[in-house]
Each structure stands twice: as C-alpha cells, then as structure tokens.
PDB file of C-alpha atoms in Angstrom:
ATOM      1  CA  UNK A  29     -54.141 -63.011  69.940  1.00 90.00           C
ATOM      2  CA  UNK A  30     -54.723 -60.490  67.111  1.00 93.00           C
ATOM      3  CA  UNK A  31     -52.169 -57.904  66.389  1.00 95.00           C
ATOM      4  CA  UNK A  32     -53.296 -54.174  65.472  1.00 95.00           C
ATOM      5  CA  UNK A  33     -50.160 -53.463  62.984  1.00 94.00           C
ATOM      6  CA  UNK A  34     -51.777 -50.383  61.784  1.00 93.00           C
ATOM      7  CA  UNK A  35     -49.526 -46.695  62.389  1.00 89.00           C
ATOM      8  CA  UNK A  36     -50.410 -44.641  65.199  1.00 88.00           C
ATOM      9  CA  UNK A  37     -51.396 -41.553  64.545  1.00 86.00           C
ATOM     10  CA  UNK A  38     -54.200 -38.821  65.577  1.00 85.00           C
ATOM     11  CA  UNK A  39     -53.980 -36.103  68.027  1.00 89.00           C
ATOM     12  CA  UNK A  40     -53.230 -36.200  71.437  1.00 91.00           C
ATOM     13  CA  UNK A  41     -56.172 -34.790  73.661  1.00 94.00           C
ATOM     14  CA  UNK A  42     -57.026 -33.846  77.402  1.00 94.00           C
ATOM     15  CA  UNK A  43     -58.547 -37.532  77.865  1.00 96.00           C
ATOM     16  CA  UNK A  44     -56.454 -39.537  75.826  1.00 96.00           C
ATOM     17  CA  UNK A  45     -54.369 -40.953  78.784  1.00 96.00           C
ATOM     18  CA  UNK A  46     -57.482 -41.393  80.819  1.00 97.00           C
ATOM     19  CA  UNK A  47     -59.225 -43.131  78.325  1.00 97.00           C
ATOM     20  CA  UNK A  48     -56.804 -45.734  78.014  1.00 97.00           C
ATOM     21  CA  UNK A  49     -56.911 -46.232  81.908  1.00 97.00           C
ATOM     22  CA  UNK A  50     -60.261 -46.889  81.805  1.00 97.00           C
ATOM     23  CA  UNK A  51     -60.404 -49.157  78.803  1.00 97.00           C
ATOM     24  CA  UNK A  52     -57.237 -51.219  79.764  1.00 97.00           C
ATOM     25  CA  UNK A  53     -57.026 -51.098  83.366  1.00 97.00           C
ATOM     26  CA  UNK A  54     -59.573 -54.087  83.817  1.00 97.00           C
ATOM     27  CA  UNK A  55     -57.780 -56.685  81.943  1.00 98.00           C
ATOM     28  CA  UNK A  56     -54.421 -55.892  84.449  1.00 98.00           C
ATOM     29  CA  UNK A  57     -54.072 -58.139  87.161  1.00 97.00           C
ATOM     30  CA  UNK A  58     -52.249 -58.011  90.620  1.00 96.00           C
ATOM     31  CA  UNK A  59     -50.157 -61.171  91.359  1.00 96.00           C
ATOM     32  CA  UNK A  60     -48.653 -62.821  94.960  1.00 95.00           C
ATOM     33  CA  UNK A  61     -46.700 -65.682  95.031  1.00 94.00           C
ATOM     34  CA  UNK A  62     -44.985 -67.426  98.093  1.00 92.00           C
ATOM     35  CA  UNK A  63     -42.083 -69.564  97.534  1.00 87.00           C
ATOM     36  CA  UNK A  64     -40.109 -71.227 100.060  1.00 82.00           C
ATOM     37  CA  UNK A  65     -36.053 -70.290  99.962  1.00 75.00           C
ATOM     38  CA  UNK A  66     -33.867 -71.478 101.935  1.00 65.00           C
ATOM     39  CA  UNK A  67     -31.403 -69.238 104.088  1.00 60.00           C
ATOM     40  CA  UNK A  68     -29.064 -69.414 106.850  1.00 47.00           C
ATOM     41  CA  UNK A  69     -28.873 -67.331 109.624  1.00 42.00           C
ATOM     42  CA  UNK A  70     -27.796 -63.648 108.350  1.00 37.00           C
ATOM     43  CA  UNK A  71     -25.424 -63.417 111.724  1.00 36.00           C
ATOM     44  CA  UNK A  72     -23.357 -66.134 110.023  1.00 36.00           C
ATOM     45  CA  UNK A  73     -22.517 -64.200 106.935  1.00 34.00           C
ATOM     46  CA  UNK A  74     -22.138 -61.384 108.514  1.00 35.00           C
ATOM     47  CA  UNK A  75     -21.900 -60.378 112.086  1.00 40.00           C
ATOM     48  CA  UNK A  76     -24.261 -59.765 114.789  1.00 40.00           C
ATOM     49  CA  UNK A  77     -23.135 -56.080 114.645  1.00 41.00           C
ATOM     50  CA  UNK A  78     -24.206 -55.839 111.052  1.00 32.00           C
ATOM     51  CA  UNK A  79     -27.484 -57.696 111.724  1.00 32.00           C
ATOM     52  CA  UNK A  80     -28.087 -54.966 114.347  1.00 37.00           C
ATOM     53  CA  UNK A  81     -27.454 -52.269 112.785  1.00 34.00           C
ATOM     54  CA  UNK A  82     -29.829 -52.842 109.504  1.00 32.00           C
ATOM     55  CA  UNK A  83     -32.758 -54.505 111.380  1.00 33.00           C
ATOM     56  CA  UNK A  84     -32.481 -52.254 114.011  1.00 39.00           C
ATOM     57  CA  UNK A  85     -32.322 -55.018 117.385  1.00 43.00           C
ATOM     58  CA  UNK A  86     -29.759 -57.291 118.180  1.00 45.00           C
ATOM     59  CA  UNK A  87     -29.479 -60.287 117.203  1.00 45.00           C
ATOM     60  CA  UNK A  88     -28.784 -63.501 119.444  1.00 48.00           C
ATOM     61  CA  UNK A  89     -24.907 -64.772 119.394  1.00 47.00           C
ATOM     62  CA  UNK A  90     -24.724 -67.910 118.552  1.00 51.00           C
ATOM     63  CA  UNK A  91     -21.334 -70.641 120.204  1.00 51.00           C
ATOM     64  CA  UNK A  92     -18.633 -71.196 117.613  1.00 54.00           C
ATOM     65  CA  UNK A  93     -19.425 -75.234 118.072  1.00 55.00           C
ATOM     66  CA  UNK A  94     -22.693 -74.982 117.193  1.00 58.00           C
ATOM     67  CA  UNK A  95     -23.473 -73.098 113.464  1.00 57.00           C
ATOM     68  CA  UNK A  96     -27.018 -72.668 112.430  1.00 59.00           C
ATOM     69  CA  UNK A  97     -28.131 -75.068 109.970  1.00 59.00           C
ATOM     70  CA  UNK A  98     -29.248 -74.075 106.789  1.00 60.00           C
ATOM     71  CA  UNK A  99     -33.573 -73.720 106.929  1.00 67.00           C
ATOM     72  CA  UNK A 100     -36.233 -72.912 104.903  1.00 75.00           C
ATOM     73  CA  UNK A 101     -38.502 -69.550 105.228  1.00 81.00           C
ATOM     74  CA  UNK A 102     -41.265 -68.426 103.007  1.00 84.00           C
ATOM     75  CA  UNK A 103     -40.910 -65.396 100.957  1.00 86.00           C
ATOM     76  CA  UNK A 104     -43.752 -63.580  99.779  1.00 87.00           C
ATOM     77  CA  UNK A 105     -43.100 -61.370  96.511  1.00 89.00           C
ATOM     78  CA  UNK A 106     -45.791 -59.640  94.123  1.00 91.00           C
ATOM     79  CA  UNK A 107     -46.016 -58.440  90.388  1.00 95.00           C
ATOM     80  CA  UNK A 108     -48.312 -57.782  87.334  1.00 97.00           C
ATOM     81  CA  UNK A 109     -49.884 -59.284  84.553  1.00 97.00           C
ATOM     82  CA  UNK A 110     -53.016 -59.229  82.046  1.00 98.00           C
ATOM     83  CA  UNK A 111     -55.554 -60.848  80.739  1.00 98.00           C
ATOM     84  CA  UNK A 112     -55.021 -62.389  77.185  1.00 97.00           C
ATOM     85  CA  UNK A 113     -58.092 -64.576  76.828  1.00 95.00           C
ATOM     86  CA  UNK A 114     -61.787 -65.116  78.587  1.00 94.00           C
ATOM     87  CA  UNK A 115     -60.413 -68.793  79.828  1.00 94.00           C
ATOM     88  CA  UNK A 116     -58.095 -66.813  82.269  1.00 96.00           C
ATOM     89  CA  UNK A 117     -54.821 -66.875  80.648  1.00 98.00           C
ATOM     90  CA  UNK A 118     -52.151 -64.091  81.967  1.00 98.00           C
ATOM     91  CA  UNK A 119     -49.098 -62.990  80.500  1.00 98.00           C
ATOM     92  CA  UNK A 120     -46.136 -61.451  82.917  1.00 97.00           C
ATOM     93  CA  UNK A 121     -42.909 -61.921  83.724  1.00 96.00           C
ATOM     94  CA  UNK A 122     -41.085 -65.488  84.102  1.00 95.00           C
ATOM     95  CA  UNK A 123     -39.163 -63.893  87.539  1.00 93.00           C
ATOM     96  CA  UNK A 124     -42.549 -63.094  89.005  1.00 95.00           C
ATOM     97  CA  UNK A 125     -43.543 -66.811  89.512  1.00 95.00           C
ATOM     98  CA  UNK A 126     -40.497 -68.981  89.066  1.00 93.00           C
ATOM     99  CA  UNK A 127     -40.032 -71.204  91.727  1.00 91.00           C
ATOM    100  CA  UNK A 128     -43.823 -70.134  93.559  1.00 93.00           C
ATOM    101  CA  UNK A 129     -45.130 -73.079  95.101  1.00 93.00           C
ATOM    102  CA  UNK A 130     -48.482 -70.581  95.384  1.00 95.00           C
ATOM    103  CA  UNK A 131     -49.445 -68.343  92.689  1.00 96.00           C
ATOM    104  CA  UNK A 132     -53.105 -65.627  93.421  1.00 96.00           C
ATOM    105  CA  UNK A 133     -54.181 -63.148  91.448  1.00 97.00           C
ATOM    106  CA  UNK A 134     -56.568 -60.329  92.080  1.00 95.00           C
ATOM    107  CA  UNK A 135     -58.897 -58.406  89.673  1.00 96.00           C
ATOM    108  CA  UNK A 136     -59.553 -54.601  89.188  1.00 94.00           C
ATOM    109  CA  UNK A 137     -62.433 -53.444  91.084  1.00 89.00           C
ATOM    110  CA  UNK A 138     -62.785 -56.848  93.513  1.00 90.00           C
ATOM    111  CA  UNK A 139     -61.924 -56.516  97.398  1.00 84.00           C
ATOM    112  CA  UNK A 140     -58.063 -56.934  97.339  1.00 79.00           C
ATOM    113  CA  UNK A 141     -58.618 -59.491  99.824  1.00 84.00           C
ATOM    114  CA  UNK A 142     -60.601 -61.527  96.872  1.00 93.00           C
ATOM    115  CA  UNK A 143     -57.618 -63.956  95.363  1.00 95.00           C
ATOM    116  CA  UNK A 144     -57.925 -66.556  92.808  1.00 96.00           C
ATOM    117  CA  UNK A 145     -55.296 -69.415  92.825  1.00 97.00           C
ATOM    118  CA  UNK A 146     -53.717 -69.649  88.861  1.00 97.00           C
ATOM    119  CA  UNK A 147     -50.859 -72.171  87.892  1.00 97.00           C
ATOM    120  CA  UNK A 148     -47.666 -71.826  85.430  1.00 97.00           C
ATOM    121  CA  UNK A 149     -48.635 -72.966  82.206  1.00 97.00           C
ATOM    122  CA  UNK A 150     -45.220 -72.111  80.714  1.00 97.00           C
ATOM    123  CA  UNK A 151     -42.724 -69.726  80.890  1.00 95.00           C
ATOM    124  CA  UNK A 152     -39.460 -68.677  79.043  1.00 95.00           C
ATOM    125  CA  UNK A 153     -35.909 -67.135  81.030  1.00 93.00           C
ATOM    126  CA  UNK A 154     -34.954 -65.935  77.411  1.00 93.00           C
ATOM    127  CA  UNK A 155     -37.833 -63.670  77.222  1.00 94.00           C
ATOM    128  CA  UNK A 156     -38.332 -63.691  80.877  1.00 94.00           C
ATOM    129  CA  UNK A 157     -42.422 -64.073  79.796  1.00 96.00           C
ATOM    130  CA  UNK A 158     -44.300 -66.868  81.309  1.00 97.00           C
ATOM    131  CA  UNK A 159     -48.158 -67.643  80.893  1.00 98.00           C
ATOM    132  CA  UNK A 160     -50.499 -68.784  83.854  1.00 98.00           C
ATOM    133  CA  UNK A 161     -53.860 -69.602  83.865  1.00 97.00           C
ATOM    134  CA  UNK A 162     -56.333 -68.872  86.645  1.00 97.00           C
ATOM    135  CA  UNK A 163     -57.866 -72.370  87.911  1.00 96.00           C
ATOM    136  CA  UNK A 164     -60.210 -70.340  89.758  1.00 94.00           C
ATOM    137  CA  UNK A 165     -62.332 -68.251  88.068  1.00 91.00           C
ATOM    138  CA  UNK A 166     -64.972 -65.317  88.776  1.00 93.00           C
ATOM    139  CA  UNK A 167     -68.699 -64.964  88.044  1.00 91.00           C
ATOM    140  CA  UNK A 168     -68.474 -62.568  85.556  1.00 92.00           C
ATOM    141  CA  UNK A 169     -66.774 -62.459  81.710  1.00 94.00           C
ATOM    142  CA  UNK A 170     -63.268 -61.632  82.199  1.00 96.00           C
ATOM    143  CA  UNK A 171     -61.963 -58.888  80.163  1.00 96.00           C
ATOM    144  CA  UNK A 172     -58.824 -59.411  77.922  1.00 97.00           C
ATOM    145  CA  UNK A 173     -55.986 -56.738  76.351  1.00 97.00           C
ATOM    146  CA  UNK A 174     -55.166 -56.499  73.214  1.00 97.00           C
ATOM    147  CA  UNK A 175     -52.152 -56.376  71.372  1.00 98.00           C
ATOM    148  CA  UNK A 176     -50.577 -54.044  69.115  1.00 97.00           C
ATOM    149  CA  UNK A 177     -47.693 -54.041  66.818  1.00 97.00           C
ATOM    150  CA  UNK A 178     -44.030 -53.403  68.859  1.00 97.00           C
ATOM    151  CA  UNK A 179     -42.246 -52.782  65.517  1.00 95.00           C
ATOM    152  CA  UNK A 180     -44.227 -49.790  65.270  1.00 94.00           C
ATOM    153  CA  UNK A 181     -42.625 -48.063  68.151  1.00 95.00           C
ATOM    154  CA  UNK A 182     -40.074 -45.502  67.588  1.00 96.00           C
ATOM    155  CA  UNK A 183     -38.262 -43.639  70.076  1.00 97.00           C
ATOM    156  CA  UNK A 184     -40.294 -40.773  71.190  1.00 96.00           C
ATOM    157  CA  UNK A 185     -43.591 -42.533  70.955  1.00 96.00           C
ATOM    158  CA  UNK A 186     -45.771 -42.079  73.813  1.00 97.00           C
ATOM    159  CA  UNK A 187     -46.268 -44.966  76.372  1.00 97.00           C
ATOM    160  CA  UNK A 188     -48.295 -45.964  79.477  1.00 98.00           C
ATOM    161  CA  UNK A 189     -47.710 -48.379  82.188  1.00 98.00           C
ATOM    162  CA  UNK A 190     -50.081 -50.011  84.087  1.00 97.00           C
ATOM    163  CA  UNK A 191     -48.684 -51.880  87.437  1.00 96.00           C
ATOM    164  CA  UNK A 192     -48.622 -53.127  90.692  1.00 94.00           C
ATOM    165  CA  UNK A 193     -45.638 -50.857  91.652  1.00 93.00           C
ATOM    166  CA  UNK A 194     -44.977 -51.846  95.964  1.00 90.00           C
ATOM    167  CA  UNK A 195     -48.652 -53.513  96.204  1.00 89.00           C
ATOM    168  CA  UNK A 196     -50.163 -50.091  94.718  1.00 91.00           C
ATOM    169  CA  UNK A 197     -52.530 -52.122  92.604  1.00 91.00           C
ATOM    170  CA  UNK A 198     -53.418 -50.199  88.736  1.00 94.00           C
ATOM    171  CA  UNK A 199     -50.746 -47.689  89.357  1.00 96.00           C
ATOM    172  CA  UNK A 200     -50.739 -45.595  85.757  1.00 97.00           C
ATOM    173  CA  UNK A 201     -47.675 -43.968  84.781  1.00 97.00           C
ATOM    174  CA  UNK A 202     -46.758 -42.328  81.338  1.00 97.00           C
ATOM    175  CA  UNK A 203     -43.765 -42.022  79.480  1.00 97.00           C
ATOM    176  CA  UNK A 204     -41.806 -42.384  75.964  1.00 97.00           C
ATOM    177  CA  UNK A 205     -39.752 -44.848  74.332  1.00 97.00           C
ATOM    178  CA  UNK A 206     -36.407 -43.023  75.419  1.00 97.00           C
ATOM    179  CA  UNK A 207     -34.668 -46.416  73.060  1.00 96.00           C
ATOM    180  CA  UNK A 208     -35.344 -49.248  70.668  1.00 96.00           C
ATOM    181  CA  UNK A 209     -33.362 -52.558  70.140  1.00 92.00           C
ATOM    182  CA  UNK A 210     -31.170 -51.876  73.554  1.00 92.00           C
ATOM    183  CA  UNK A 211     -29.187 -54.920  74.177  1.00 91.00           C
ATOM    184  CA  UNK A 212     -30.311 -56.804  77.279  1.00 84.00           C
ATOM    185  CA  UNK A 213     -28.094 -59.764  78.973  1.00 84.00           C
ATOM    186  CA  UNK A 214     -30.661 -62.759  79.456  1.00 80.00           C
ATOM    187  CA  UNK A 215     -28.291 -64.950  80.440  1.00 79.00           C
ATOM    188  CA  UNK A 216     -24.354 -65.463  79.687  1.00 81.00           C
ATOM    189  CA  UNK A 217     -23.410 -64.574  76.501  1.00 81.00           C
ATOM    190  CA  UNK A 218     -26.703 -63.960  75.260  1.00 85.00           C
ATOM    191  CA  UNK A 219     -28.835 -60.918  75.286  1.00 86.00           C
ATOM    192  CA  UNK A 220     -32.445 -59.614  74.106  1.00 88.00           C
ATOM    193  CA  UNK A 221     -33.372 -56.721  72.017  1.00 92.00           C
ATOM    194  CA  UNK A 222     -35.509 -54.721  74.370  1.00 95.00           C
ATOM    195  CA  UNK A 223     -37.470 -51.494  74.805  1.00 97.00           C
ATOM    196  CA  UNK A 224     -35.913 -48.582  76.728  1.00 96.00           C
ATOM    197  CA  UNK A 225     -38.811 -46.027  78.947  1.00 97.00           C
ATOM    198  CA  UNK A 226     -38.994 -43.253  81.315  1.00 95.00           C
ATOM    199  CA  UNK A 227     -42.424 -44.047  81.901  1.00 96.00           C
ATOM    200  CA  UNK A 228     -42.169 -45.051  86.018  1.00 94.00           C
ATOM    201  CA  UNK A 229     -41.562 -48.837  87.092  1.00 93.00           C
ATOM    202  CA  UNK A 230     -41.274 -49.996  90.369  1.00 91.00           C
ATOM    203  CA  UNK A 231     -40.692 -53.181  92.287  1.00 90.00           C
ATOM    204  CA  UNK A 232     -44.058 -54.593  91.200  1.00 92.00           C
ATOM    205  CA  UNK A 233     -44.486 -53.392  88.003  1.00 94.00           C
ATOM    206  CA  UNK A 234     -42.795 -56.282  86.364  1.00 94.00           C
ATOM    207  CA  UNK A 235     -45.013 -58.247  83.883  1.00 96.00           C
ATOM    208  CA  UNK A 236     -47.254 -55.337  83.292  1.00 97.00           C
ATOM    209  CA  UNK A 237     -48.097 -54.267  80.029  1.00 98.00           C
ATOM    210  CA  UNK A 238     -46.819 -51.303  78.403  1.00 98.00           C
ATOM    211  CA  UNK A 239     -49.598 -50.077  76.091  1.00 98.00           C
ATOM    212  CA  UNK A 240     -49.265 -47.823  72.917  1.00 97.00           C
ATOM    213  CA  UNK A 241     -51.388 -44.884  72.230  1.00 96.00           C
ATOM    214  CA  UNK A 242     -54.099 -47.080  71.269  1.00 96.00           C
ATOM    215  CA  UNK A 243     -53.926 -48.977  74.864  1.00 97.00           C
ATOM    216  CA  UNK A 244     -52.497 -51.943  73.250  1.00 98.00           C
ATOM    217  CA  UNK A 245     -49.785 -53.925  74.459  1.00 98.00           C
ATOM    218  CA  UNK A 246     -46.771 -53.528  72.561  1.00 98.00           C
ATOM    219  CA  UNK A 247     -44.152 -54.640  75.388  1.00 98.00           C
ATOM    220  CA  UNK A 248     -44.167 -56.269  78.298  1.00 97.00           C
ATOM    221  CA  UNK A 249     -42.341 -54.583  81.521  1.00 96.00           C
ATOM    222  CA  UNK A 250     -39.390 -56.154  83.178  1.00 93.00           C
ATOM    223  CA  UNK A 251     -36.360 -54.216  84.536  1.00 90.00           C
ATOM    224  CA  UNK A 252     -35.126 -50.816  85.495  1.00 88.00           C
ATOM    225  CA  UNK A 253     -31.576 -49.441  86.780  1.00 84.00           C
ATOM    226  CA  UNK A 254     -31.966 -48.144  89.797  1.00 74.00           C
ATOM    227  CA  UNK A 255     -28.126 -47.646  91.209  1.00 70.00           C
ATOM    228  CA  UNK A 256     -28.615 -50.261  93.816  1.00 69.00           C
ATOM    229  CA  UNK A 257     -31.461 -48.914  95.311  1.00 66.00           C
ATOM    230  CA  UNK A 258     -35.303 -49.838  94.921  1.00 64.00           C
ATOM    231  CA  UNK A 259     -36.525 -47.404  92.576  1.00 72.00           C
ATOM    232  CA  UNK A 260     -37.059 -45.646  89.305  1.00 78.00           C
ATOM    233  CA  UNK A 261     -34.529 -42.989  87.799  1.00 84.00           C
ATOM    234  CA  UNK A 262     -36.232 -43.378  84.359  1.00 87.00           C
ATOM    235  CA  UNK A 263     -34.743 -45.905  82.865  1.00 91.00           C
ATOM    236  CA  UNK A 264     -36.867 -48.852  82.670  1.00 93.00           C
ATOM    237  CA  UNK A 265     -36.738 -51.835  80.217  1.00 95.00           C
ATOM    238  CA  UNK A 266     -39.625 -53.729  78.525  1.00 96.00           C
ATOM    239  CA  UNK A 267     -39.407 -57.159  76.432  1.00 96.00           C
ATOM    240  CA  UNK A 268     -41.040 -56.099  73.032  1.00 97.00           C
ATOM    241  CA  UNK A 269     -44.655 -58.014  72.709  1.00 97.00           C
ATOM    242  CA  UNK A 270     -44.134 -59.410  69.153  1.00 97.00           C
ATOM    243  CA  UNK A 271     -41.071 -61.633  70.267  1.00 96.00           C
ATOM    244  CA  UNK A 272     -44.037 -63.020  73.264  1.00 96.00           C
ATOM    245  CA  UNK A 273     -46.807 -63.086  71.178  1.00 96.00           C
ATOM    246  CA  UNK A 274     -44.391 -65.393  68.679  1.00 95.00           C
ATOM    247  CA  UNK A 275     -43.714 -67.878  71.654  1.00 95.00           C
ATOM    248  CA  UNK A 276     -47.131 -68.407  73.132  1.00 95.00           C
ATOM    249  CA  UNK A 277     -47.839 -71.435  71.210  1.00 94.00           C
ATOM    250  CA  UNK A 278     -44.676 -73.014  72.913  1.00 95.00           C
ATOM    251  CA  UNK A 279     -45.763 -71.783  76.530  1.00 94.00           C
TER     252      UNK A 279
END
C-alpha cells in the first residue's frame, strides 16, 4: 500500500479524535480463532487442592496406577486486524492465528454473530505480523486503512488505538508515543526496534492498528507489561508499520 510520508502537523480540535474513529474504525476487524492444544489434566501438575481452590469446585482424585493421558481440548482466543486491500487482505499479529485450525472475522457495523472464514496467507515470528485473507467475502466494497510513515513518529506524538480489547469489538483508546526504537526480544538473541504507548491495550487488542493523527497506520499493536496480570498499566508495545509494510511482498 501507499505510504503518506508527509509531517504531521495542524491543530488539534474538539473532533479530531472522533473523526478518526469514524473514518478508520470500518476497515478494523474482530478476529476468533480455535486451535486445538493439547493438555493434561491440571490435577497432575499440580494438586487437586490447587485445582480447587482457583476453579472454585473440586476436582476428581485420580489412583496413582492410573495417570491421565495427555488429550486434546479446543481453545478459543480472539484479536484484531484491518483491512489493507478490497480483495480482503488483513494485517495483525502472527500470535493471533498461529497454529488456528479456524480463523473468522467480523466487520464493523454487521451482527457480531455474522463471521467470515479467512486463511493465513503468511506470517512472520520476527515481526510477529502475519497477513490473512478472507475466503468469504460480504456484499458490499470493503473498506481498507491506510498507511502512514512510522519514521515520522517522535515521542510525544499523539496516537489512537483501535481494538478488540476482551471481545469489546472497536474499542478506541488514545495515547502518545511514551518511546521510539525500544528494544524488543523476538526470539533468543534477537530483538526488534519497537514503539513504546500509553494509549490502552488489552488482551485483544493485539494486531490492531495504531493510527497517527491523520488515522493512518503507523504501527501495528502487539504487547504490553502488565506485572503478571491481564491488563494495561500504560506501557504497551507496537511493531513499527514501515518494517511490515517492507515484508508484505514475502507474506
């Protein structure tokens, strides 16, 4: 896609954030996937006593000479993405739909319960980006984001994010760019150059687009620290959209 590399700059107004909700907010999609993992029983690992206490009922004892075999169980999970083309392409994150044996998407302003099926084109640990496309498709022209320039964002630029934060689908939350260039481990001994935000993200928000103050996408959003716990203290992490945008023609 084309890349806006022009400065930001003009005033900051009343509607400015609410006109980039409305402009940008079609082309963000809602993903499920279902996998299938397998697991032994948790009593195993640790304890009927533990199992009771954290789910809250107790859990059948099972006889010393006869252990639980290892089984599978689906697991359903659910991120973000967005539109990058009329065909249906989406760009999100590569942990949303690695390993889905089912990938849906819904659409902004359709009946939640109105899924499309999509498949992996490519994807990329590095960058943790991956590309789907949408083998089903709606009626109607599909909208598509565009993309600005990430080298153009400094640290106190301001930022929106547009997610699917715990299955609250086109959940806007604003922010700046608390960092640049923060080093990011991507896998052992290797790291990525990444965006640092206070904007909110959630479990869910991950491969939603963070947009300038043009609403273009000039990151894509991937991690937070959260101390262990399920939530966002304000420090979120986003993989910069030029370093995608330069691998889409290998996804």
């Amino acid at each position: 896609p084309p890349m806006n590399s022009a400065p930001i700059s003009g005033p900051l107004t009343a509607t400015t954030f609410r006109d980039i909700a409305k402009t940008v907010s079609p082309a963000v999609v809602n993903i499920r996937t279902e996998s299938r993992q397998r697991q032994q029983d948790l009593s195993d690992f640790f304890g009927s006593d533990l199992f009771e206490r954290f789910f809250g009922q107790p859990q059948p004892r099972q006889q010393p000479q006869q252990p639980q075999q290892p089984r599978d169980r689906l697991v359903q999970a659910a991120g973000t993405g967005f539109l990058i083309d009329r065909a249906g392409f989406i760009l999100t994150n590569n942990h949303v739909v690695e390993g889905a044996t089912r990938i849906q998407v819904s659409l902004y302003g359709e009946d939640e319960d109105q899924l499309y099926d999509a498949r992996i084109v490519g994807r990329d640990p590095l960058t943790d980006s991956a590309l789907i496309e949408l083998t089903e498709k709606p009626d109607h022209v599909l909208p598509e984001a565009k993309f600005g320039d990430s080298g153009q964002i400094f640290p106190g630029d301001w930022v929106m994010a547009i997610g699917n934060p715990f299955g609250l689908g086109h959940t806007v939350t604003v922010g700046i760019i608390s960092a640049t260039e923060r080093a990011f481990p991507v896998s052992e001994g290797r790291s990525a150059q990444v965006l640092q935000t206070d904007a909110a993200i959630n479990p869910g928000n991950s491969g939603g687009p963070l947009l300038n103050m043009r609403g273009e996408v000039i990151a894509i959003n991937t991690a937070i620290i959260s101390e262990g716990q399920a939530r966002n203290i304000g420090i979120g992490f986003a993989m910069p959209i030029n370093v995608v945008r330069e691998l889409l023609p290998q996804l």
